[in-house]
Coordinates of C-alpha atoms in Angstrom, one line a residue:
X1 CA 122.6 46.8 114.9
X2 CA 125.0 45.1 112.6
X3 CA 123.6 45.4 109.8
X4 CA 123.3 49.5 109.8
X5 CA 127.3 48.9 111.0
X6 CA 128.2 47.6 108.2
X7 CA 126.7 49.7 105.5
X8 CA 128.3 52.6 107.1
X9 CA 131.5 50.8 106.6
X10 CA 130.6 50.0 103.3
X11 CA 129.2 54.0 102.6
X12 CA 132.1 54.8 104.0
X13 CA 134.2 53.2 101.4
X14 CA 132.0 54.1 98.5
X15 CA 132.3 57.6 99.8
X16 CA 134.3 58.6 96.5
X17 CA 131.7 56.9 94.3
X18 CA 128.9 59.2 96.5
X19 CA 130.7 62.3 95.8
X20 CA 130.8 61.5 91.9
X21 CA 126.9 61.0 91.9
X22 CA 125.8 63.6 93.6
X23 CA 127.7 65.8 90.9
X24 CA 125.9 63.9 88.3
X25 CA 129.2 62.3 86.7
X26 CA 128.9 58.7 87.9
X27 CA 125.2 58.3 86.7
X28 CA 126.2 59.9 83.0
X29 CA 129.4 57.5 82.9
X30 CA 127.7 54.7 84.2
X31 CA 124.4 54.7 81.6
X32 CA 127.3 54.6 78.7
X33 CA 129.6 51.3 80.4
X34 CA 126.2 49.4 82.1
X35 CA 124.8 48.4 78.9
X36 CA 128.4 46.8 78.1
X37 CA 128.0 45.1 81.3
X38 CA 125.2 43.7 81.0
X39 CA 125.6 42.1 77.6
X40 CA 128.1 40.2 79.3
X41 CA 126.5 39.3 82.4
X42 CA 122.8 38.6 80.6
X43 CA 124.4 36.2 78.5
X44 CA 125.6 33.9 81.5
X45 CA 122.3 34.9 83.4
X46 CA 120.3 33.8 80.6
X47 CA 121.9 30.3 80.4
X48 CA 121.3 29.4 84.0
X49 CA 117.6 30.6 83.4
X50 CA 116.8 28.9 80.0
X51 CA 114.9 26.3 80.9
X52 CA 112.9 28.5 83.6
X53 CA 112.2 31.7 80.9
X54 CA 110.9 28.6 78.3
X55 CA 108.4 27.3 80.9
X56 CA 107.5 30.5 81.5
X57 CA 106.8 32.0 78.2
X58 CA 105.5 28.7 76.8
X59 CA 102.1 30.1 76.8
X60 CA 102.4 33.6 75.4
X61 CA 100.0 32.9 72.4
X62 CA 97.2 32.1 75.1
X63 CA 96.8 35.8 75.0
X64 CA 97.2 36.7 71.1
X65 CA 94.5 38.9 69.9
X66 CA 91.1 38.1 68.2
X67 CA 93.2 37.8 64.7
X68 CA 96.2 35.5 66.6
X69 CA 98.9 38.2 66.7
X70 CA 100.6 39.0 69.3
X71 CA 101.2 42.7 70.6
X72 CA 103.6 42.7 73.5
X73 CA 105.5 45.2 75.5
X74 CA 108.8 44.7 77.3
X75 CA 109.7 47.1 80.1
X76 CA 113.4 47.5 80.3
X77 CA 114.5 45.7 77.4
X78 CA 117.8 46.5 77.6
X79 CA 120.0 43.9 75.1
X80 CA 117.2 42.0 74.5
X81 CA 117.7 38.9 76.1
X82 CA 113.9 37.9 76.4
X83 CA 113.4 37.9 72.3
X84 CA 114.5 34.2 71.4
X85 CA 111.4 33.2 73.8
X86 CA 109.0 35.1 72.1
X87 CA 106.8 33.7 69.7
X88 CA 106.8 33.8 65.8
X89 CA 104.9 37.1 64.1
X90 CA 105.1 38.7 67.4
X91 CA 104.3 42.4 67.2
X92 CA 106.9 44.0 69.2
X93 CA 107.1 47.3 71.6
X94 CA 110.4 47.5 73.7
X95 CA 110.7 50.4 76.4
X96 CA 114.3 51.7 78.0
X97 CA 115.4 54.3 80.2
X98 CA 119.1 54.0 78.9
X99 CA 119.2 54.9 75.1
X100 CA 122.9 53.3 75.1
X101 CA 120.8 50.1 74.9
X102 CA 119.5 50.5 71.4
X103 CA 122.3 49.3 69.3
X104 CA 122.5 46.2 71.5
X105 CA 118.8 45.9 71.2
X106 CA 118.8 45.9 66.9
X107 CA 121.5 43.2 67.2
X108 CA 119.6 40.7 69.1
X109 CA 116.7 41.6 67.0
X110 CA 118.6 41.0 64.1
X111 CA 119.5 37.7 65.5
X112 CA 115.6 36.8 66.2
X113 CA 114.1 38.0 62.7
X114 CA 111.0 36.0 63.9
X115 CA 110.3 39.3 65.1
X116 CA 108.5 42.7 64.5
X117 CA 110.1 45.5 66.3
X118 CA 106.9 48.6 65.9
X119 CA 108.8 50.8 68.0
X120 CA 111.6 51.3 70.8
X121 CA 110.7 54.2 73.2
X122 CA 113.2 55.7 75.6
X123 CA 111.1 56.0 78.5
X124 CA 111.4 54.6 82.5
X125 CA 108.3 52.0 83.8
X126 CA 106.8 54.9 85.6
X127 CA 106.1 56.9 82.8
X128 CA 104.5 54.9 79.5
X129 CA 102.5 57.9 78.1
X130 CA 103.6 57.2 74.8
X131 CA 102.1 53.8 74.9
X132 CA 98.4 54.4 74.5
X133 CA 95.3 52.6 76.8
X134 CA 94.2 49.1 76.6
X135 CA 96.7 48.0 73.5
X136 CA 98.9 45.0 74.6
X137 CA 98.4 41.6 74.9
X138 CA 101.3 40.9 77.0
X139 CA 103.6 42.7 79.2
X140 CA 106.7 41.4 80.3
X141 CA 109.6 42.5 83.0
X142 CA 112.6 40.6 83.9
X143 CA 115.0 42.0 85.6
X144 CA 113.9 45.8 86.1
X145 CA 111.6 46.2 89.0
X146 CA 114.5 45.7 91.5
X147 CA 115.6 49.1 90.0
X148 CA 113.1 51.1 89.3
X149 CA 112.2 54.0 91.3
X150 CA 108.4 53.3 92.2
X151 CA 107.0 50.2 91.6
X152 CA 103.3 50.4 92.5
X153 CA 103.9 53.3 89.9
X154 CA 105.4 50.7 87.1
X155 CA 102.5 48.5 88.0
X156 CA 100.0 51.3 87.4
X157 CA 101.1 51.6 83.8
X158 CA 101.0 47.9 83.2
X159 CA 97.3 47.6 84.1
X160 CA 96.6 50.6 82.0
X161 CA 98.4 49.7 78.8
X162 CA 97.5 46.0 79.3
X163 CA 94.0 44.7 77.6
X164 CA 91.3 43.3 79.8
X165 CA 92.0 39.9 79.7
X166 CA 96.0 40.7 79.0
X167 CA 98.9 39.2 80.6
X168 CA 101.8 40.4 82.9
X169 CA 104.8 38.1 82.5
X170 CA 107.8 38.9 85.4
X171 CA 110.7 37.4 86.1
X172 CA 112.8 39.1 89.1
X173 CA 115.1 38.6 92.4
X174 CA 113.7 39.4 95.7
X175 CA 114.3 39.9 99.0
X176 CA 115.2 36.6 100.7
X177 CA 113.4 35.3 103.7
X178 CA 114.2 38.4 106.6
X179 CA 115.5 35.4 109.2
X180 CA 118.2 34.1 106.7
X181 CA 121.4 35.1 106.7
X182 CA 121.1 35.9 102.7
X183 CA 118.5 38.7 103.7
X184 CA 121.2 39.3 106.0
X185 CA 123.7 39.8 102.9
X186 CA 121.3 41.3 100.8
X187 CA 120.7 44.6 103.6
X188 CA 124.9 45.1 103.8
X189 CA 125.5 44.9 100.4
X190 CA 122.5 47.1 98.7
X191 CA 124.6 49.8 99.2
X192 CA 126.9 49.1 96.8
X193 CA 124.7 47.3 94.5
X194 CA 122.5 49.8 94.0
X195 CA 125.7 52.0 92.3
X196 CA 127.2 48.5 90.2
X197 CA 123.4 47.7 89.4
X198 CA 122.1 51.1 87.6
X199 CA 119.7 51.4 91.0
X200 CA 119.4 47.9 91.3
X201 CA 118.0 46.9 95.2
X202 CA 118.3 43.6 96.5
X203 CA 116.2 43.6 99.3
X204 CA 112.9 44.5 97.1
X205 CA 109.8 43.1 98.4
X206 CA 108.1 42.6 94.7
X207 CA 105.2 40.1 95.4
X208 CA 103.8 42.3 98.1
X209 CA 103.4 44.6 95.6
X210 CA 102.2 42.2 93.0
X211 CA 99.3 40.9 95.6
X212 CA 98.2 45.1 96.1
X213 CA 98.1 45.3 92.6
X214 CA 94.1 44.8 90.7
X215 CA 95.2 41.6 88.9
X216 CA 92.3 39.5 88.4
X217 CA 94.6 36.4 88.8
X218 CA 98.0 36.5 89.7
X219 CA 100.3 33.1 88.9
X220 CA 103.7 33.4 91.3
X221 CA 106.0 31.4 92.6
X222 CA 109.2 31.5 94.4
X223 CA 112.3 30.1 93.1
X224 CA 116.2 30.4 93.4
X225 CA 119.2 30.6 90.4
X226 CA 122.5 29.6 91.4
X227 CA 124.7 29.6 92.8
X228 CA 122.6 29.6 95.6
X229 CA 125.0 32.1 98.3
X230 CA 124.8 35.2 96.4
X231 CA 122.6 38.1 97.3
X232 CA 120.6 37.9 94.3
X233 CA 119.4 34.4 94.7
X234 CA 116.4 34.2 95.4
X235 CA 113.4 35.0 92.9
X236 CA 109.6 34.8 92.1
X237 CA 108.9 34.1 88.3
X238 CA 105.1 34.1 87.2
X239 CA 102.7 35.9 85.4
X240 CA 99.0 38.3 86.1
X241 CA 96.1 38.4 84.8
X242 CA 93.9 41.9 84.1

């Protein structure tokens, strides 16, 4: 009973910001500033998860192609974080929602000339029409399925686009154990998260949905980034196989 309290209080303050969305002017202000934020934030995100994102990708080329290239896809690329971990000759496709992303995206890809960017397509995880069947060798997620609208849908798409044999890299925070007082956190302040966070949840239930999904082999494991009380602790990093 105190957790539903507790968001109402919370709702109750963000009543303004409520108003402002449901006349469509926070979401159209808000795609402008988030990328701004998160430049800033990614940056000190990405130091405190260096060591974790170069375990992780450390065997990308496992899945190159017949010829040794790469073709990989990011979903939600935003600034581009990811692109120092990728390896050399590496034939890029980077997907966005937010289109305010793009000039922030060329920079760190000017910044990584190891790189080939083939093409950056405006278009939400749900939805990757433009990316045909059975073309990449890797797909990788950080970040983005804690705000997405449907995941089992985003998942959908990455088995489609994904080669048999392909790879689905993630790296995302979770929902924290439903006893601990984090999860406790994470229920009272999704409510305001989810407005700060461009839809972000805290509370998402990711692996659940990664064990429904038709991998043929699915590599996860749960860890945490400090510092350790905040909501957004807790995370599973790993990778799929098709």
């Amino acid at each position: 009973l105190l957790i539903p309290s507790l968001q109402r209080c919370v709702q109750l303050l963000l009543l303004p910001l409520h108003i402002l969305a449901c006349l469509g002017f926070w979401d159209s202000f808000y795609k402008k500033v988030f990328p701004y934020v998160t430049a800033k934030v990614a940056a000190i995100y990405n130091h405190k998860v260096y060591k974790r994102k170069q375990e992780l990708f450390s065997n990308l080329r496992k899945f190159a192609g017949p010829l040794g290239q790469l073709v990989l896809l990011e979903i939600g690329t935003g600034t581009g974080t990811n692109f120092q971990f990728y390896p050399p000759g590496c034939r890029l496709t980077c997907t966005d929602p937010n289109p305010n992303f793009r000039k922030f995206l060329l920079k760190s890809l000017s910044e990584n000339r190891h790189l080939t960017l083939e093409r950056f397509v405006v278009a939400s995880g749900e939805d990757l029409h433009q990316i045909p069947d059975g073309t990449m060798d890797v797909v990788v997620c950080t970040l983005v399925l804690c705000s997405v609208t449907n995941i089992k849908k985003v998942l959908t798409e990455v088995l489609r686009v994904l080669r048999l044999g392909g790879a689905f890299y993630f790296l995302e925070h979770v929902a924290a154990d439903h006893s601990s007082w984090t999860y406790f956190w994470q229920k009272v302040c999704d409510p305001v998260w989810k407005y700060f966070g461009d839809g972000c949840s805290l509370s998402r239930e990711t692996e659940k949905e990664l064990e429904k999904t038709n991998f043929s082999e699915l590599n996860l494991r749960h860890i945490h980034v400090t510092p350790y009380w905040i909501p957004s602790s807790p995370h599973i990093i790993g990778y799929a196989v098709k």
